Short mmCIF file of C-alpha atoms in Angstrom, two decimals:
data_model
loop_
_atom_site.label_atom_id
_atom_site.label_comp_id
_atom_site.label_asym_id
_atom_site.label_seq_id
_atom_site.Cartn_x
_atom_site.Cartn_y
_atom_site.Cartn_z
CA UNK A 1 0.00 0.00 0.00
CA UNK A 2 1.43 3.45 -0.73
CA UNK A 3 2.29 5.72 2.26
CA UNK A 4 -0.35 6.61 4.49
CA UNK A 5 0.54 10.40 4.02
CA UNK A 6 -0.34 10.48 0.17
CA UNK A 7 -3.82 9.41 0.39
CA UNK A 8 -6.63 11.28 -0.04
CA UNK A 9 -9.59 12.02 2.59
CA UNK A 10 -11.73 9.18 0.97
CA UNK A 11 -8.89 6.53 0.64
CA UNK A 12 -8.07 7.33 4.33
CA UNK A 13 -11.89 7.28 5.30
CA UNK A 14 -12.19 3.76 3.45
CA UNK A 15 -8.98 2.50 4.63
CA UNK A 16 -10.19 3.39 8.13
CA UNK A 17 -13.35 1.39 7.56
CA UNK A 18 -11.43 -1.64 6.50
CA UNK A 19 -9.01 -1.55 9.24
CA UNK A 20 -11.53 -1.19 11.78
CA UNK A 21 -13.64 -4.59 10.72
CA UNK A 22 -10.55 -6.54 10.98
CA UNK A 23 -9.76 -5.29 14.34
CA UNK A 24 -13.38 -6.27 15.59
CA UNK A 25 -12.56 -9.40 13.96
CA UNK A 26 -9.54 -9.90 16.46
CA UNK A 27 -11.64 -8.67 19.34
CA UNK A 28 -14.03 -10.86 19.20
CA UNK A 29 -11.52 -13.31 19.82
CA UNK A 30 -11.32 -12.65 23.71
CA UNK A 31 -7.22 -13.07 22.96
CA UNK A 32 -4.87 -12.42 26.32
CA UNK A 33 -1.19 -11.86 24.61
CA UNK A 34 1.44 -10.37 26.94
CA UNK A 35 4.11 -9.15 25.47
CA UNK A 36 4.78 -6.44 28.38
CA UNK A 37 8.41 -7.36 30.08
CA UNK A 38 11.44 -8.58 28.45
CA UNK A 39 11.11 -12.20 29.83
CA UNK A 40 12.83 -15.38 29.15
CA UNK A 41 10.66 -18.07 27.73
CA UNK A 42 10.46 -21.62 29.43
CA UNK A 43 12.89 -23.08 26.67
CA UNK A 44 15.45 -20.69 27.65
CA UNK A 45 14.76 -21.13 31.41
CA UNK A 46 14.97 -24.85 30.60
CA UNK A 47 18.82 -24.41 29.70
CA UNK A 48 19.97 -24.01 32.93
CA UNK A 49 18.14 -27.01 34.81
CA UNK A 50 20.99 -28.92 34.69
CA UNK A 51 22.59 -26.34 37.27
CA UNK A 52 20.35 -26.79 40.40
CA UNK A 53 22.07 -30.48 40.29
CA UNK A 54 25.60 -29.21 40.49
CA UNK A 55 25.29 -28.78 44.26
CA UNK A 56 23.71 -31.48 46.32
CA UNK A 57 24.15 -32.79 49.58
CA UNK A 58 27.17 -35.15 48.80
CA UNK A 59 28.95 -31.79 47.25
CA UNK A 60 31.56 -29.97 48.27
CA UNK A 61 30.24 -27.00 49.71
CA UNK A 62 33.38 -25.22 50.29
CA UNK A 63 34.84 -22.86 47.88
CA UNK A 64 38.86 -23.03 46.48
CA UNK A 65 40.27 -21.15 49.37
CA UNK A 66 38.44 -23.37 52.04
CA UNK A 67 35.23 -21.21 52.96
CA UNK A 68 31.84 -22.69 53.43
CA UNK A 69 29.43 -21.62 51.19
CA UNK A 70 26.91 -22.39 53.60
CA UNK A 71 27.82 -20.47 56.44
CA UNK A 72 28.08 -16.59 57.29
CA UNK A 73 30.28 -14.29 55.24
CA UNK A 74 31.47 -13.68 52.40
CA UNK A 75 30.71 -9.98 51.55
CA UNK A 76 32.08 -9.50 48.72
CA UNK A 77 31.36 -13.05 46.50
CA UNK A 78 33.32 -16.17 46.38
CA UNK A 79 37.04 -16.05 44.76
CA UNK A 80 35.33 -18.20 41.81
CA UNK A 81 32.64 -16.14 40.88
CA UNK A 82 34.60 -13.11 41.46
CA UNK A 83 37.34 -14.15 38.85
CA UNK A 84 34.55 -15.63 36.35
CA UNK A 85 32.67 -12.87 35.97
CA UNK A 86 35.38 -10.64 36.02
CA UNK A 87 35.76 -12.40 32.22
CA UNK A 88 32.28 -10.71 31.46
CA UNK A 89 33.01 -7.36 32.71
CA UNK A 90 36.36 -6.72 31.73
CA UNK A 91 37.60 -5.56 35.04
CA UNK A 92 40.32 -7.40 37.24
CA UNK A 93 38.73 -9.85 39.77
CA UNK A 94 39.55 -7.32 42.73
CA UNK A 95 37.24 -4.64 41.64
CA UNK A 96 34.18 -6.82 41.65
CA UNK A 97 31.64 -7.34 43.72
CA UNK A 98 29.14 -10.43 43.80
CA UNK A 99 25.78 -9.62 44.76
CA UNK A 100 22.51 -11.33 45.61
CA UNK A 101 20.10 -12.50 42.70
CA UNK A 102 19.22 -8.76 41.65
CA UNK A 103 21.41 -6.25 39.98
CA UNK A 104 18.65 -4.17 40.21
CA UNK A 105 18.69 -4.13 43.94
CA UNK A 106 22.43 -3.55 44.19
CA UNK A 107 21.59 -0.36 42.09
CA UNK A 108 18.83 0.67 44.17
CA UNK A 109 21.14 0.21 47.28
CA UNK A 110 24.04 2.10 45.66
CA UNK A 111 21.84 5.76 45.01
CA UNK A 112 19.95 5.41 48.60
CA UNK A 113 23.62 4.91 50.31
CA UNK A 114 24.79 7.38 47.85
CA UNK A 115 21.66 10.03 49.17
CA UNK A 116 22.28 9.27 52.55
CA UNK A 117 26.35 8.93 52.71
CA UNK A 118 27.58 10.47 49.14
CA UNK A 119 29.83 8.50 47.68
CA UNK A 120 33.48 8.25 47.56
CA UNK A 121 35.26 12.01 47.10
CA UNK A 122 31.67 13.55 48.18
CA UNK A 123 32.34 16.61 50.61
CA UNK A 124 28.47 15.71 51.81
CA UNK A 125 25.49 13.44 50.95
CA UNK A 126 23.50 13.75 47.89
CA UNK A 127 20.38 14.41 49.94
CA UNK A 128 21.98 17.78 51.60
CA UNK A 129 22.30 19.56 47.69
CA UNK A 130 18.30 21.16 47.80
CA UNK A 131 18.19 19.31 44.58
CA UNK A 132 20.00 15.81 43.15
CA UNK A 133 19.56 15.19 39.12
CA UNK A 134 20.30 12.43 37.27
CA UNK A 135 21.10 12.58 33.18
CA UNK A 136 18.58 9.67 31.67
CA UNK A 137 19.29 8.75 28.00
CA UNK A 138 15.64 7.92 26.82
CA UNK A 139 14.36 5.97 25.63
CA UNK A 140 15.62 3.88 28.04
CA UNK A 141 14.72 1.64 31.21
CA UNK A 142 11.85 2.31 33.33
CA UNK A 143 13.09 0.92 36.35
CA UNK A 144 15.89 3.35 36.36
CA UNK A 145 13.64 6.16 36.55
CA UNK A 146 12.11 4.52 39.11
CA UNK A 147 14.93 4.42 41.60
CA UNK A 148 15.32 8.37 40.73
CA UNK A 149 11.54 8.82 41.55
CA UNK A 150 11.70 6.72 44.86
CA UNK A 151 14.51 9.27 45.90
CA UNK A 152 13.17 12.41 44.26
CA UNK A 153 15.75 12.52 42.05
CA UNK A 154 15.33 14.90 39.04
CA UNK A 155 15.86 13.44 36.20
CA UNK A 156 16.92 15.44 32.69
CA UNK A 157 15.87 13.75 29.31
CA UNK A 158 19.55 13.17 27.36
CA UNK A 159 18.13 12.15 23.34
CA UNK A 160 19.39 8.70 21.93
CA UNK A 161 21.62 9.07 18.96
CA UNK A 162 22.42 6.37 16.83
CA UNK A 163 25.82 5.78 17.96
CA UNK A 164 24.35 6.34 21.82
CA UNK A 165 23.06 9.31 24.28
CA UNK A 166 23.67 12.92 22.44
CA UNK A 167 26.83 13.77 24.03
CA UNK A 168 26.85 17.90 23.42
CA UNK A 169 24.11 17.45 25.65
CA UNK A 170 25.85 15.92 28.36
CA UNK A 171 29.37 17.30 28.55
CA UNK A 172 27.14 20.90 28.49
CA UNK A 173 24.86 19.89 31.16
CA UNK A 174 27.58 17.60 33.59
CA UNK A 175 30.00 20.86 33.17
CA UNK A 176 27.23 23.73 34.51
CA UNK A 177 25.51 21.82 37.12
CA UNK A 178 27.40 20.21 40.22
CA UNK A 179 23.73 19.39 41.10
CA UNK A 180 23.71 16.71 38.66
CA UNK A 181 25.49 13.76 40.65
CA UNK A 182 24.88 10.88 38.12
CA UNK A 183 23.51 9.36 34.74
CA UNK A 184 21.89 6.17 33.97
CA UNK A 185 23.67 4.03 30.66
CA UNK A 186 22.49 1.05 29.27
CA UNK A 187 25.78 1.04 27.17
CA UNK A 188 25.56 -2.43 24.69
CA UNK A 189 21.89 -3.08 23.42
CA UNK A 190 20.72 -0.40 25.30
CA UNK A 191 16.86 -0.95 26.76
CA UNK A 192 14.61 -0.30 24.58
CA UNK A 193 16.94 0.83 21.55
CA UNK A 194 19.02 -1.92 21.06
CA UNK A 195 22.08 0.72 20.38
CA UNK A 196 25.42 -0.08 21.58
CA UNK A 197 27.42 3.00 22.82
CA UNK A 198 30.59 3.58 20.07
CA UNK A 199 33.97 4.50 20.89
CA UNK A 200 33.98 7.95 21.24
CA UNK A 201 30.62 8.46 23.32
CA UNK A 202 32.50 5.71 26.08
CA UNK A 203 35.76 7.77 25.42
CA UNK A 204 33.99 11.33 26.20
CA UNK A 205 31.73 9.98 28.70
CA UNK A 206 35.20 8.84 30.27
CA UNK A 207 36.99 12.06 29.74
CA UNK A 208 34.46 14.83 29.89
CA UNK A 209 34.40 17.32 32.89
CA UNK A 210 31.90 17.20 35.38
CA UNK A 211 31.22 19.96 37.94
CA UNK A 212 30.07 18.11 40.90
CA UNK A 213 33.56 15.85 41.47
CA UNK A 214 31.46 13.19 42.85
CA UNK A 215 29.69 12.50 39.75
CA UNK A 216 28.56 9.03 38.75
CA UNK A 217 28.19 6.85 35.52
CA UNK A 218 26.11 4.10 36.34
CA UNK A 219 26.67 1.47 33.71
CA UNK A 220 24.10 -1.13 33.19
CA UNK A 221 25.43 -3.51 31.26
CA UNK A 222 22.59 -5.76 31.47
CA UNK A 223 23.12 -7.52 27.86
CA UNK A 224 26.76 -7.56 27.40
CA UNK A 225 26.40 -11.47 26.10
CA UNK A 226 23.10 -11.54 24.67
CA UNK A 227 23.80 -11.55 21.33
CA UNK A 228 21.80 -12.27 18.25
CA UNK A 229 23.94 -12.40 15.58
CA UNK A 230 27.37 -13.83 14.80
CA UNK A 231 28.77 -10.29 13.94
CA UNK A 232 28.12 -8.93 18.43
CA UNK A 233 28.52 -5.41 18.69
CA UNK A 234 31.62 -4.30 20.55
CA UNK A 235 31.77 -2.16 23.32
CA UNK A 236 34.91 -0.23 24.48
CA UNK A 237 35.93 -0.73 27.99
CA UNK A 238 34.62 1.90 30.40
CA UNK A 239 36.74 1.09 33.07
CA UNK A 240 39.47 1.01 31.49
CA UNK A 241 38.80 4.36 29.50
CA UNK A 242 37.87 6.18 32.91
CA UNK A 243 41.28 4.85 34.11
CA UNK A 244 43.34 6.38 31.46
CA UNK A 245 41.67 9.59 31.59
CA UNK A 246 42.55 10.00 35.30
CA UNK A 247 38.93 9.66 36.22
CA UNK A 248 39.44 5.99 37.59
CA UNK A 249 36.10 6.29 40.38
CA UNK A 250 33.64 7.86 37.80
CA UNK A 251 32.24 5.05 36.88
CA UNK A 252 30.08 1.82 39.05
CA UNK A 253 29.49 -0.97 36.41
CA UNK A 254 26.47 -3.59 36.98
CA UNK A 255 25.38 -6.91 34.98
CA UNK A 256 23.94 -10.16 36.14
CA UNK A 257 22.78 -13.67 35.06
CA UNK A 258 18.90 -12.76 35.61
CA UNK A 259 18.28 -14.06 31.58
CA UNK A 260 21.52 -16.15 31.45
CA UNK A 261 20.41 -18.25 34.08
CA UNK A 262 17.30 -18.20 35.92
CA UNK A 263 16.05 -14.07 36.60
CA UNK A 264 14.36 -15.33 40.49
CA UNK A 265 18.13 -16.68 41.49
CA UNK A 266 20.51 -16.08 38.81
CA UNK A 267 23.85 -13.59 40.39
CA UNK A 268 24.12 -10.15 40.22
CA UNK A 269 27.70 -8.30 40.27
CA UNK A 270 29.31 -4.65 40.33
CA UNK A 271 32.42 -3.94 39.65
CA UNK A 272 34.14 -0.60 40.70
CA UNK A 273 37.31 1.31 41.54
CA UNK A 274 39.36 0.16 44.89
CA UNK A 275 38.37 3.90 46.14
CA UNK A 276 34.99 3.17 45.55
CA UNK A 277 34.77 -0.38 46.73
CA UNK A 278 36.17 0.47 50.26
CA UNK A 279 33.59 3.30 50.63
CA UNK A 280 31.24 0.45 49.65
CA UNK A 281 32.37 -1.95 51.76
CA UNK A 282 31.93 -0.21 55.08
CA UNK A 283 28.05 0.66 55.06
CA UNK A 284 27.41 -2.93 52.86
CA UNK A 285 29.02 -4.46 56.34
CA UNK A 286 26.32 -2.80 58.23
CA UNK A 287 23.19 -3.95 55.67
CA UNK A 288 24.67 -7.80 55.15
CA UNK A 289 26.73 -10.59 56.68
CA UNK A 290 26.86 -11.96 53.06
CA UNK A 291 24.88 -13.05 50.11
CA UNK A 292 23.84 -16.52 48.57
CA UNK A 293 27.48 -18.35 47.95
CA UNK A 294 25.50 -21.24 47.61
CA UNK A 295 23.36 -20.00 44.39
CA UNK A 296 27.12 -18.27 43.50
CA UNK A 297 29.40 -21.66 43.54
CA UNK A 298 26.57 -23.33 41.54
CA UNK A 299 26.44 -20.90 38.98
CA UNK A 300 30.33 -21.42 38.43
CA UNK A 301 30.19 -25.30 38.83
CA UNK A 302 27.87 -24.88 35.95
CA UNK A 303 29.61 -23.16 33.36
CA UNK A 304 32.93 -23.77 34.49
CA UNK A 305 34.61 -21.66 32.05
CA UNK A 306 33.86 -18.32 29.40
CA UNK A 307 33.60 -21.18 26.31
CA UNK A 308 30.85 -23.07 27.88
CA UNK A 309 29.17 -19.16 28.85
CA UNK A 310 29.27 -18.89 24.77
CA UNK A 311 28.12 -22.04 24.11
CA UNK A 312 24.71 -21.16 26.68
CA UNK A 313 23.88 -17.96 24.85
CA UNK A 314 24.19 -19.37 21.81
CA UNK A 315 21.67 -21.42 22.56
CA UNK A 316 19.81 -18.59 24.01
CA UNK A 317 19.75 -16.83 20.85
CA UNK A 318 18.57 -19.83 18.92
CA UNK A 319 15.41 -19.82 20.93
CA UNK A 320 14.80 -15.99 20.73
CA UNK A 321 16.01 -14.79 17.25
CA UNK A 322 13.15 -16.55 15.38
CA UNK A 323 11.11 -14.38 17.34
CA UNK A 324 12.82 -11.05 16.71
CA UNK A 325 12.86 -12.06 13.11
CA UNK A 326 9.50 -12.69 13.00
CA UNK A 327 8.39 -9.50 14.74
CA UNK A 328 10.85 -7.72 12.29
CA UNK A 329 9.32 -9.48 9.15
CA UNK A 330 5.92 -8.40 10.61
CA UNK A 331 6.59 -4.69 10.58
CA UNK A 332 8.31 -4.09 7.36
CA UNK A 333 5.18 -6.26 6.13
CA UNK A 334 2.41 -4.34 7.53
CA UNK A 335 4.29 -0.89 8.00
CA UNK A 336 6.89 -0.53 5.84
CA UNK A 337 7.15 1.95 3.45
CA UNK A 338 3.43 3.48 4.89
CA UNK A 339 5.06 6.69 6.57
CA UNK A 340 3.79 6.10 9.93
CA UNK A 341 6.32 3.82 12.11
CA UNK A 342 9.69 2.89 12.34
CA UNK A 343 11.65 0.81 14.18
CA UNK A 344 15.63 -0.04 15.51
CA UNK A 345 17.41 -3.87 13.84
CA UNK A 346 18.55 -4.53 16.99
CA UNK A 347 21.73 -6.90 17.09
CA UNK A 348 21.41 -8.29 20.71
CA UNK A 349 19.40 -7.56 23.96
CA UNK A 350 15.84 -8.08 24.86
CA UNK A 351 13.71 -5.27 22.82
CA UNK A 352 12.59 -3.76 19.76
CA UNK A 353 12.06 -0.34 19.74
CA UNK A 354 9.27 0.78 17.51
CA UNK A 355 8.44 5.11 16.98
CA UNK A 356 4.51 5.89 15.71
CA UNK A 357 3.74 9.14 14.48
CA UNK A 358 3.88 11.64 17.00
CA UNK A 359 1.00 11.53 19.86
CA UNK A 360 -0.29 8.24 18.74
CA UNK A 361 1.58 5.54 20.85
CA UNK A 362 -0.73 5.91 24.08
CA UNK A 363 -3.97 5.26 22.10
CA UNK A 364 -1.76 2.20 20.30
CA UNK A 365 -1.27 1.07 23.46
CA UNK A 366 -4.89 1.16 24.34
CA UNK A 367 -6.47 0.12 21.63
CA UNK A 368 -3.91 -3.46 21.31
CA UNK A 369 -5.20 -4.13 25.38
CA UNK A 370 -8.35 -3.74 24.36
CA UNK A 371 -7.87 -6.12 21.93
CA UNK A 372 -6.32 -8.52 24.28
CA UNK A 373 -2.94 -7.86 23.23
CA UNK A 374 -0.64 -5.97 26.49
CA UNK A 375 1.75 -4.29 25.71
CA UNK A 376 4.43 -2.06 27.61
CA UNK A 377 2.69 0.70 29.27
CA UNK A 378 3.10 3.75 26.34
CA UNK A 379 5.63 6.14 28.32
CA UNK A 380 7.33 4.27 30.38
CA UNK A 381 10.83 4.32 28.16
CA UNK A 382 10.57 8.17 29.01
CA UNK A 383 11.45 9.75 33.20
CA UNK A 384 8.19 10.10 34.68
CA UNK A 385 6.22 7.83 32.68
CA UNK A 386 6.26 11.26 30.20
CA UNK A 387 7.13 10.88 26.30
CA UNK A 388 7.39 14.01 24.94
CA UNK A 389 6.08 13.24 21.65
CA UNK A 390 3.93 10.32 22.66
CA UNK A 391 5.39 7.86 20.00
CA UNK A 392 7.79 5.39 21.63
CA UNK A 393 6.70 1.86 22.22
CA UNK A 394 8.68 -0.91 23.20
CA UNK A 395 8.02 -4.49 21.77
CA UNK A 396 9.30 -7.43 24.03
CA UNK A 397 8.92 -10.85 21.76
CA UNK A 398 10.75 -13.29 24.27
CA UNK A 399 8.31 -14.48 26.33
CA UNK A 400 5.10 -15.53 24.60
CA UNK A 401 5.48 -18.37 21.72
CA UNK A 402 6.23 -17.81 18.13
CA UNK A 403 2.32 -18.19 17.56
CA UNK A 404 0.81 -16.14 20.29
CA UNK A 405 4.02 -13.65 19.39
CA UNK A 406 3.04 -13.35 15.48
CA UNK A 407 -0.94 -12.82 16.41
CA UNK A 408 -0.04 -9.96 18.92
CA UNK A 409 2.13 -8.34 16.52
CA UNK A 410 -0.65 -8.48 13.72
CA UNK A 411 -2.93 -6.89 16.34
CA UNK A 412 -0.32 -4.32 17.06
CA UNK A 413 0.22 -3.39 13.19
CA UNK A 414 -3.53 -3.44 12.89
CA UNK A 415 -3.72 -0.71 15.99
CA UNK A 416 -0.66 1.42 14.83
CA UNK A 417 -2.60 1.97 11.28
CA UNK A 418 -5.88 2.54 12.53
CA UNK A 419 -4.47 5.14 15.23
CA UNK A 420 -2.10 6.72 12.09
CA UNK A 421 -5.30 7.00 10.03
CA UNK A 422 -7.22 8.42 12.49
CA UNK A 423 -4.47 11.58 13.07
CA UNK A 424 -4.21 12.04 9.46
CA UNK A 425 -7.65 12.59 8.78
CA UNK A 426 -7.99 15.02 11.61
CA UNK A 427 -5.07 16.94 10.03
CA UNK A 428 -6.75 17.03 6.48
#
């Protein structure tokens, strides 16, 4: 069909006619499709079975330098599962951390101790400053702007280039404002984008001045092995970079295994500058005597070493790329070349990030759940739940299957067009 924007009032009006018979069509079917969170299927949680045998009671329980896992201590992680996932962040084995199940919660913990004890090189606590802001590439993860809004934490809108957050923007903003103490980055497939920071954004975000000298990168690096392709995007090192350009504690790096493994008890990591680790490690003392180094030796008895890792997502991305291939043949087949939607290739992570004309998405969003079809809430890649141009929608094909996946995403086309019709003719 030719592009939506080149037809006249009466091709729109019978377009609009057609579109809405087949969407009663798909109503009628009482459907519930949830394609809300970025969730691992059971096939994928089925890969990782085998691990809940590698400790049993006639196991060693006790890790290489004699500790038992199941007793008391242990702040920091076992020696194994600090050096082996070390290999996925890049970092030496003394400047990680080994959380609980959640990287989520070690993020959450790091900005309230951050509000209520700065963090290290702070001259006094976040929550003295009459305001905190935070820099938030958007799109980009909701429960990030969540932890800001828990703490009333302002957070500034930073636009998503192509090759990662507009950086004029930041080194403008970071070099005014000693207010602005941090900034969220989802740095390789980036949530919802799927955009992989280049070179020179990790080199300026590395180098740039900051006025407040206890500034903070956060780095999520959430999908730094979930690949989809052969060809992975690379992603310079951060810690590294920050070390070079004599800004060694600007930066507190966080991953886990929540969709490596299993995302209720997988193992969640940071990884940081010795400065910042012994600030850490005094007021984590106080909160913990120690996380799961049961959960953390099986996860290493499990995959052993980085080939076997490979091997896992591999298989991971057998299971999942059908479905982003499928969602991606969908679109270009019922929006393509129609002027009203487009859409990131993503080459790895866990979304597809899909842009309607502007102030449509919401009433997408509306109309699909109506239609049985739920989708992530329309907003919620944007601080405050607030998309400027109300157009962003982010697509999450893991969890359902490939059929209950290809109906929703028929449903969704069918929603985008009618919603797209339905603006144009108001602007004729």
């Amino acid at each position: 069909m030719s592009n939506f924007n080149s037809l006249t009032v009466s091709e729109l009006e019978a377009l609009q006619t057609e579109l809405k018979e087949k969407y009663e069509e798909y109503k009628s079917q009482n459907l519930n499709l949830d394609m809300s969170r970025g969730k691992p299927c059971t096939e994928q949680l089925d890969l990782s079975l085998e691990m809940l045998d590698t400790v049993t009671s006639n196991s060693s329980l006790k890790t290489a330098d004699g500790v038992d896992t199941r007793n008391y201590g242990g702040l920091e992680g076992i020696p194994e599962a600090k050096e082996f996932f070390a290999n996925i962040l890049e970092v030496n084995p003394k400047n990680v951390i080994i959380g609980g199940n959640s990287s989520l919660t070690m993020m959450h913990d790091t900005v309230s101790r951050a509000m209520f004890h700065g963090v290290y090189g702070s001259e006094v606590p976040w929550i003295k400053f009459p305001t905190v802001k935070f820099l938030c590439p958007s799109p980009g993860y909701d429960r990030h702007f969540a932890i800001c809004e828990l703490f009333n934490i302002e957070m500034i809108v930073i636009d998503m280039l192509e090759d990662g957050p507009d950086m004029d923007q930041v080194e403008k903003l970071v070099g005014e404002d000693e207010t602005i103490k941090g900034m969220w980055c989802v740095p390789k497939y980036s949530n919802p984008d799927g955009i992989t920071y280049s070179n020179e954004v990790v080199e300026r975000l590395a180098n740039m001045k900051t006025k407040a000298r206890d500034f903070r990168l956060f780095w999520d690096n959430a999908y730094a092995i979930h690949h989809l392709t052969d060809t992975p995007d690379e992603l310079k090192n951060i810690f590294t970079a920050c070390e070079e350009a004599g800004n060694p504690d600007r930066v507190i790096m966080f991953s886990s295994t929540s969709k490596v493994t299993f995302p209720g008890s997988g193992v969640a990591m940071m990884a940081a500058s010795e400065n910042n680790l012994d600030f850490f490690r005094k007021q984590m003392f106080v909160q913990t005597i120690g996380p799961d180094k049961i959960n953390q030796l099986r996860h290493v008895k499990f995959f052993k070493n980085t080939d076997n890792l490979k091997a896992h997502m591999e298989k991971h991305a057998s299971i999942i790329k059908p479905k982003f291939d499928r969602v991606l043949q969908l679109l270009n087949e019922e929006l393509g070349d129609k002027g009203i939607a487009s859409w990131k290739e993503p080459n790895g992570g866990y979304f597809i990030s899909l842009n309607t004309l502007e102030g449509c998405a919401k009433k997408t969003v509306q109309l699909a759940a109506e239609a049985g079809v739920k989708l992530t809430g329309a907003g919620a890649t944007y601080p405050y739940g607030k998309d400027p141009k109300d157009r962003n929608i982010r697509l999450a094909p893991t969890f359902p299957s490939l059929e209950e996946l290809s109906k929703a995403i028929e449903i969704f086309c069918l929603c985008v067009q009618i919603v797209s019709v339905e603006k144009l003719l108001a602007q004729k």
